[in-house]
Amino acid sequence: EIVLTQSPATLSVSPGKGATLSCRASQNIGSNLAWYQQKPGQAPRLLIHGASTRATGIPARFSGSGSETEFTLTISSLQSEDFAVYYCQEYSKWPPWTFGQGTKVEVE
Amino acid sequence: QLQLQESGPGLVKPSETLSLTCTVSGGSISSYYWTWIRQTPGTGLEWIGYITYSGSTSYNPSLESRVTLFVDMSRRQVSLKMRPVAAADTAVYYCARGRGASAYYFDYWGQGILVTVSS
């Protein structure tokens, strides 16, 4: 089973500023990584798949990068609706597919 | 617009069976991987398993001995049964659509249903 480690656990950012979230995989997963956003009381929402492809309807301020074991989600200018918890998920060869423990982006 | 809706009892007694149903509307149920995922404060998001429209399944090895997934194409429903349950199975259970080439990310999710295991 692949372990995903997200950092930091909490990120304090002012609205309008940028944020960089990290996800590290315990083994090479190529580009088979997705990012999700979750707000309180809601289901996760797909932001990015294939490490860097934005899902339908996702604003361009969200971007993903990385490959193999190191991945990054960047939010270029945080809007009020972006304060949430972000999870990465790997979907490499075999199940079970796993999620990171999450990074909470909060208002500084 | 595809919608997924979970339903089932919110309270289950220890050692009994947890039964949940996911109803799919607004889109095709074929060609995708209908997945159950659960979330707890302690263990985070955990992939439970998937089923296809043809009935092919894959389960998380940690849960495989206790979980069975079913699909009813005529009702456009995917169902989860887990037994026996324990307090550690208390979680929000999500139904999601998996897509990808040979491994899957999840592009549509239900709202989730909280299931509490308690006597």
Coordinates of N, CA, C and O in Angstrom, one line a residue, chain B:
Chain B
Q1 N -26.7 16.6 -15.3 CA -25.7 16.6 -14.3 C -25.8 15.3 -13.4 O -26.8 15.0 -12.9
L2 N -24.7 14.6 -13.4 CA -24.7 13.3 -12.6 C -24.9 13.6 -11.1 O -24.3 14.5 -10.6
Q3 N -25.8 12.8 -10.5 CA -26.0 12.9 -9.1 C -25.9 11.6 -8.4 O -26.4 10.6 -9.0
L4 N -25.3 11.5 -7.3 CA -25.3 10.3 -6.5 C -25.9 10.6 -5.1 O -25.6 11.6 -4.5
Q5 N -26.7 9.7 -4.6 CA -27.4 9.9 -3.4 C -27.3 8.6 -2.5 O -27.8 7.6 -2.9
E6 N -26.6 8.7 -1.4 CA -26.5 7.6 -0.5 C -27.8 7.5 0.4 O -28.3 8.6 0.8
S7 N -28.2 6.3 0.8 CA -29.3 6.2 1.7 C -29.0 4.9 2.5 O -28.3 4.0 2.1
G8 N -29.7 4.9 3.7 CA -29.6 3.8 4.6 C -29.7 4.2 6.0 O -29.8 5.4 6.3
P9 N -29.7 3.3 7.0 CA -29.8 3.6 8.4 C -28.6 4.4 8.9 O -27.4 4.1 8.5
G10 N -28.8 5.3 9.8 CA -27.7 6.1 10.3 C -27.2 5.5 11.6 O -26.1 5.9 12.1
L11 N -27.8 4.4 12.1 CA -27.4 3.8 13.3 C -27.4 2.3 13.2 O -28.5 1.8 12.7
V12 N -26.3 1.6 13.5 CA -26.2 0.2 13.3 C -25.6 -0.3 14.6 O -24.7 0.3 15.2
K13 N -26.1 -1.5 15.1 CA -25.6 -2.0 16.3 C -24.3 -2.8 16.1 O -24.2 -3.4 15.0
P14 N -23.4 -2.9 17.0 CA -22.2 -3.7 16.9 C -22.6 -5.1 16.6 O -23.6 -5.7 17.1
S15 N -21.8 -5.7 15.7 CA -21.9 -7.1 15.2 C -23.0 -7.3 14.2 O -23.1 -8.4 13.6
E16 N -23.7 -6.3 13.9 CA -24.8 -6.4 12.9 C -24.3 -6.0 11.5 O -23.1 -5.8 11.3
T17 N -25.2 -5.9 10.5 CA -24.8 -5.6 9.1 C -25.2 -4.1 8.8 O -26.3 -3.7 9.0
L18 N -24.2 -3.5 8.2 CA -24.4 -2.1 7.7 C -24.8 -2.3 6.2 O -24.1 -2.9 5.4
S19 N -25.9 -1.7 5.8 CA -26.4 -1.7 4.5 C -26.7 -0.3 3.9 O -27.5 0.4 4.5
L20 N -26.0 0.0 2.9 CA -26.2 1.3 2.3 C -26.4 1.2 0.8 O -26.0 0.2 0.1
T21 N -27.2 2.1 0.2 CA -27.5 2.2 -1.2 C -27.1 3.5 -1.8 O -27.3 4.6 -1.1
C22 N -26.6 3.5 -3.0 CA -26.2 4.7 -3.7 C -27.1 4.7 -5.0 O -27.0 3.7 -5.8
T23 N -27.9 5.7 -5.2 CA -28.7 5.8 -6.4 C -28.1 6.8 -7.3 O -27.8 8.0 -6.9
V24 N -27.9 6.4 -8.6 CA -27.2 7.2 -9.6 C -28.3 7.8 -10.5 O -29.1 7.1 -11.1
S25 N -28.3 9.1 -10.7 CA -29.2 9.7 -11.6 C -28.5 10.8 -12.5 O -27.4 11.2 -12.1
G26 N -29.1 11.0 -13.7 CA -28.5 12.1 -14.5 C -27.4 11.7 -15.4 O -26.7 12.6 -16.0
G27 N -27.1 10.4 -15.5 CA -25.9 10.0 -16.3 C -25.9 8.5 -16.4 O -26.6 7.8 -15.7
S28 N -24.9 8.1 -17.2 CA -24.8 6.6 -17.4 C -24.2 5.9 -16.2 O -23.3 6.4 -15.6
I29 N -24.7 4.7 -16.0 CA -24.1 3.9 -14.9 C -23.1 2.9 -15.5 O -22.3 2.3 -14.8
S30 N -23.0 2.8 -16.9 CA -22.1 1.9 -17.5 C -20.7 2.6 -17.6 O -20.6 3.8 -17.6
S31 N -19.7 1.8 -17.8 CA -18.3 2.2 -18.2 C -17.6 3.0 -17.0 O -16.6 3.6 -17.3
Y32 N -18.1 2.9 -15.8 CA -17.4 3.6 -14.7 C -17.3 2.6 -13.6 O -17.8 1.5 -13.6
Y33 N -16.6 3.1 -12.6 CA -16.3 2.2 -11.4 C -16.9 2.8 -10.2 O -16.5 3.9 -9.7
W34 N -18.0 2.2 -9.7 CA -18.8 2.8 -8.7 C -18.2 2.4 -7.3 O -18.1 1.2 -7.0
T35 N -17.8 3.4 -6.6 CA -16.9 3.2 -5.5 C -17.5 3.7 -4.2 O -18.3 4.6 -4.1
W36 N -17.1 3.0 -3.1 CA -17.5 3.4 -1.8 C -16.2 3.9 -1.1 O -15.2 3.1 -1.1
I37 N -16.3 5.0 -0.4 CA -15.2 5.6 0.4 C -15.7 6.0 1.7 O -16.9 6.5 1.7
R38 N -15.0 5.8 2.7 CA -15.5 6.3 4.0 C -14.4 7.3 4.6 O -13.3 7.3 4.3
Q39 N -15.0 8.1 5.6 CA -14.1 9.1 6.2 C -14.4 9.2 7.7 O -15.5 9.3 8.1
T40 N -13.3 9.1 8.4 CA -13.4 9.3 9.9 C -12.3 10.3 10.3 O -11.3 10.5 9.6
P41 N -12.6 11.0 11.4 CA -11.6 11.9 11.9 C -10.2 11.3 12.1 O -9.2 11.9 11.9
G42 N -10.3 10.0 12.6 CA -9.0 9.4 13.0 C -8.2 8.8 11.8 O -7.0 9.0 11.7
T43 N -8.9 8.1 10.9 CA -8.2 7.5 9.8 C -8.3 8.2 8.4 O -7.7 7.8 7.5
G44 N -9.0 9.3 8.4 CA -9.1 10.0 7.2 C -10.0 9.3 6.1 O -10.9 8.6 6.4
L45 N -9.7 9.5 4.9 CA -10.4 8.9 3.7 C -9.9 7.6 3.4 O -8.6 7.4 3.3
E46 N -10.8 6.6 3.3 CA -10.4 5.2 3.1 C -11.2 4.6 2.0 O -12.4 4.6 2.0
W47 N -10.5 4.1 1.0 CA -11.2 3.5 -0.2 C -11.7 2.1 0.3 O -10.9 1.3 0.8
I48 N -12.9 1.8 0.1 CA -13.5 0.6 0.5 C -13.5 -0.4 -0.7 O -13.2 -1.6 -0.5
G49 N -13.9 0.0 -1.9 CA -14.0 -0.9 -3.0 C -14.8 -0.3 -4.1 O -15.4 0.8 -4.0
Y50 N -14.8 -1.0 -5.2 CA -15.6 -0.6 -6.4 C -16.3 -1.8 -7.0 O -16.0 -2.9 -6.8
I51 N -17.4 -1.4 -7.8 CA -18.1 -2.4 -8.6 C -18.4 -1.7 -9.9 O -18.7 -0.6 -10.0
T52 N -18.4 -2.5 -11.0 CA -18.7 -2.0 -12.3 C -20.2 -2.4 -12.6 O -20.8 -3.2 -11.9
Y53 N -20.7 -1.9 -13.7 CA -22.0 -2.2 -14.1 C -22.2 -3.7 -14.4 O -23.3 -4.2 -14.3
S54 N -21.1 -4.4 -14.8 CA -21.2 -5.8 -15.1 C -21.0 -6.7 -13.8 O -21.0 -7.9 -13.9
G55 N -20.7 -6.0 -12.7 CA -20.6 -6.8 -11.5 C -19.2 -7.1 -11.0 O -19.0 -7.8 -10.0
S56 N -18.2 -6.6 -11.8 CA -16.8 -6.9 -11.4 C -16.5 -6.0 -10.1 O -16.9 -4.9 -10.0
T57 N -15.8 -6.6 -9.2 CA -15.5 -5.9 -8.0 C -14.0 -5.9 -7.6 O -13.3 -6.8 -8.0
S58 N -13.7 -5.0 -6.7 CA -12.3 -5.0 -6.1 C -12.5 -4.3 -4.7 O -13.3 -3.3 -4.6
Y59 N -11.9 -4.9 -3.8 CA -12.1 -4.5 -2.4 C -10.7 -4.1 -1.7 O -9.7 -4.7 -2.1
N60 N -10.8 -3.2 -0.8 CA -9.6 -3.0 0.1 C -9.3 -4.3 0.9 O -10.2 -4.8 1.6
P61 N -8.1 -4.8 0.8 CA -7.8 -6.0 1.5 C -8.1 -5.9 3.0 O -8.4 -6.9 3.7
S62 N -8.0 -4.7 3.6 CA -8.3 -4.5 5.0 C -9.7 -4.7 5.4 O -10.1 -4.9 6.5
L63 N -10.6 -4.7 4.4 CA -12.0 -4.8 4.6 C -12.7 -5.9 3.9 O -13.9 -6.2 4.1
E64 N -11.9 -6.6 3.0 CA -12.5 -7.5 2.0 C -13.3 -8.6 2.7 O -14.3 -9.1 2.1
S65 N -12.9 -9.1 3.8 CA -13.6 -10.2 4.5 C -15.0 -9.8 5.0 O -15.8 -10.7 5.3
R66 N -15.2 -8.5 5.1 CA -16.5 -8.1 5.7 C -17.4 -7.3 4.7 O -18.5 -6.9 5.1
V67 N -16.9 -7.0 3.5 CA -17.6 -6.1 2.6 C -18.1 -6.9 1.3 O -17.3 -7.7 0.8
T68 N -19.3 -6.5 0.9 CA -19.8 -7.0 -0.4 C -20.5 -5.8 -1.1 O -21.2 -5.1 -0.4
L69 N -20.2 -5.7 -2.4 CA -20.8 -4.7 -3.2 C -21.8 -5.3 -4.2 O -21.4 -6.4 -4.7
F70 N -22.9 -4.7 -4.5 CA -23.8 -5.2 -5.4 C -24.2 -4.0 -6.4 O -24.2 -2.9 -6.0
V71 N -24.7 -4.4 -7.6 CA -25.2 -3.4 -8.5 C -26.5 -3.9 -9.1 O -26.7 -5.1 -9.3
D72 N -27.5 -2.9 -9.2 CA -28.8 -3.2 -9.7 C -28.9 -2.2 -10.9 O -29.3 -1.1 -10.6
M73 N -28.7 -2.7 -12.1 CA -28.7 -1.7 -13.2 C -30.1 -1.2 -13.4 O -30.3 0.0 -13.8
S74 N -31.1 -2.0 -13.2 CA -32.5 -1.6 -13.5 C -32.9 -0.4 -12.6 O -33.7 0.5 -13.0
R75 N -32.4 -0.5 -11.4 CA -32.7 0.6 -10.4 C -31.7 1.7 -10.3 O -31.8 2.6 -9.6
R76 N -30.6 1.5 -11.1 CA -29.5 2.4 -11.1 C -28.9 2.6 -9.7 O -28.7 3.7 -9.2
Q77 N -28.7 1.5 -9.0 CA -28.3 1.5 -7.6 C -27.1 0.6 -7.4 O -26.9 -0.5 -8.0
V78 N -26.2 1.1 -6.6 CA -25.0 0.3 -6.1 C -25.2 0.2 -4.6 O -25.5 1.2 -3.9
S79 N -24.9 -1.0 -4.1 CA -25.2 -1.2 -2.6 C -23.9 -1.7 -2.0 O -23.1 -2.4 -2.6
L80 N -23.8 -1.4 -0.7 CA -22.7 -1.8 0.1 C -23.3 -2.6 1.3 O -24.2 -2.1 2.0
K81 N -22.7 -3.7 1.6 CA -23.0 -4.5 2.9 C -21.7 -4.7 3.6 O -20.7 -5.2 3.0
M82 N -21.7 -4.5 4.9 CA -20.5 -4.7 5.7 C -21.0 -5.4 7.0 O -21.9 -4.9 7.7
R83 N -20.3 -6.5 7.3 CA -20.6 -7.2 8.5 C -19.5 -8.1 8.9 O -18.8 -8.6 8.1
P84 N -19.3 -8.3 10.2 CA -20.0 -7.6 11.3 C -19.3 -6.2 11.5 O -18.2 -6.1 11.2
V85 N -20.1 -5.3 12.0 CA -19.5 -3.9 12.2 C -19.2 -3.8 13.6 O -19.6 -4.4 14.5
A86 N -18.3 -2.8 13.9 CA -17.8 -2.4 15.2 C -17.7 -0.9 15.3 O -17.9 -0.2 14.2
A87 N -17.4 -0.4 16.4 CA -17.4 1.0 16.6 C -16.5 1.7 15.7 O -16.7 2.8 15.2
A88 N -15.4 1.0 15.3 CA -14.4 1.6 14.4 C -14.9 1.8 13.0 O -14.3 2.5 12.2
D89 N -16.1 1.3 12.7 CA -16.7 1.5 11.4 C -17.6 2.7 11.4 O -18.2 3.0 10.3
T90 N -17.7 3.4 12.5 CA -18.4 4.6 12.5 C -17.7 5.6 11.6 O -16.5 5.9 11.8
A91 N -18.5 6.2 10.6 CA -17.8 7.0 9.6 C -18.9 7.7 8.7 O -20.0 7.3 8.8
V92 N -18.4 8.6 7.9 CA -19.3 9.1 6.8 C -18.9 8.3 5.6 O -17.7 8.1 5.3
Y93 N -19.9 7.7 5.0 CA -19.7 6.8 3.9 C -20.2 7.6 2.6 O -21.3 8.1 2.6
Y94 N -19.3 7.6 1.6 CA -19.5 8.2 0.4 C -19.6 7.2 -0.8 O -18.8 6.3 -0.8
C95 N -20.5 7.5 -1.7 CA -20.5 6.8 -3.0 C -19.8 7.8 -4.0 O -20.1 9.0 -3.9
A96 N -19.0 7.3 -4.9 CA -18.3 8.1 -5.8 C -18.1 7.4 -7.1 O -18.2 6.2 -7.2
R97 N -18.0 8.2 -8.2 CA -17.7 7.6 -9.5 C -16.2 7.6 -9.8 O -15.6 8.6 -9.7
G98 N -15.7 6.4 -10.1 CA -14.3 6.3 -10.4 C -14.1 6.3 -11.9 O -14.9 5.6 -12.6
R99 N -13.1 7.0 -12.3 CA -12.8 7.0 -13.7 C -11.3 7.0 -13.9 O -10.5 7.5 -13.0
G100 N -10.8 6.5 -15.0 CA -9.4 6.5 -15.3 C -9.2 5.3 -16.3 O -10.1 4.6 -16.7
A101 N -7.9 5.1 -16.6 CA -7.6 4.1 -17.6 C -7.6 2.7 -16.9 O -8.4 1.8 -17.3
S102 N -6.8 2.5 -15.9 CA -6.8 1.2 -15.2 C -6.8 1.4 -13.7 O -6.8 0.4 -13.0
A103 N -6.7 2.6 -13.3 CA -6.8 2.9 -11.9 C -7.6 4.2 -11.8 O -7.6 5.0 -12.8
Y104 N -8.1 4.5 -10.6 CA -9.2 5.5 -10.7 C -9.1 6.6 -9.7 O -8.8 6.4 -8.5
Y105 N -9.5 7.8 -10.2 CA -9.7 8.9 -9.3 C -11.3 9.1 -9.4 O -12.0 8.4 -10.1
F106 N -11.8 10.0 -8.6 CA -13.2 10.1 -8.3 C -13.7 11.5 -8.6 O -13.4 12.5 -8.0
D107 N -14.5 11.5 -9.7 CA -14.9 12.8 -10.2 C -16.3 13.3 -9.7 O -16.6 14.5 -9.8
Y108 N -17.2 12.4 -9.3 CA -18.4 12.7 -8.7 C -18.6 12.0 -7.4 O -18.3 10.8 -7.3
W109 N -19.1 12.7 -6.4 CA -19.3 12.1 -5.1 C -20.8 12.4 -4.6 O -21.4 13.4 -5.0
G110 N -21.3 11.5 -3.9 CA -22.5 11.8 -3.2 C -22.3 12.7 -2.0 O -21.1 13.0 -1.7
Q111 N -23.3 13.1 -1.3 CA -23.2 14.0 -0.2 C -22.6 13.3 1.0 O -22.2 14.0 2.0
G112 N -22.7 12.0 1.0 CA -22.2 11.2 2.2 C -23.4 11.0 3.2 O -24.3 11.7 3.3
I113 N -23.2 9.9 3.9 CA -24.1 9.5 4.9 C -23.4 9.1 6.2 O -22.4 8.3 6.1
L114 N -23.7 9.7 7.3 CA -23.1 9.3 8.6 C -23.7 8.1 9.1 O -24.9 8.0 9.3
V115 N -22.8 7.1 9.4 CA -23.3 5.8 10.0 C -22.6 5.7 11.3 O -21.3 5.7 11.4
T116 N -23.4 5.6 12.4 CA -22.8 5.4 13.7 C -23.1 3.9 14.1 O -24.2 3.4 14.0
V117 N -22.0 3.3 14.6 CA -22.1 1.9 15.2 C -22.1 2.0 16.7 O -21.1 2.4 17.3
S118 N -23.3 1.7 17.2 CA -23.5 1.8 18.7 C -24.7 1.0 19.1 O -25.6 0.9 18.4
S119 N -24.6 0.5 20.3 CA -25.7 -0.2 20.9 C -26.7 0.7 21.6 O -27.7 0.3 22.0

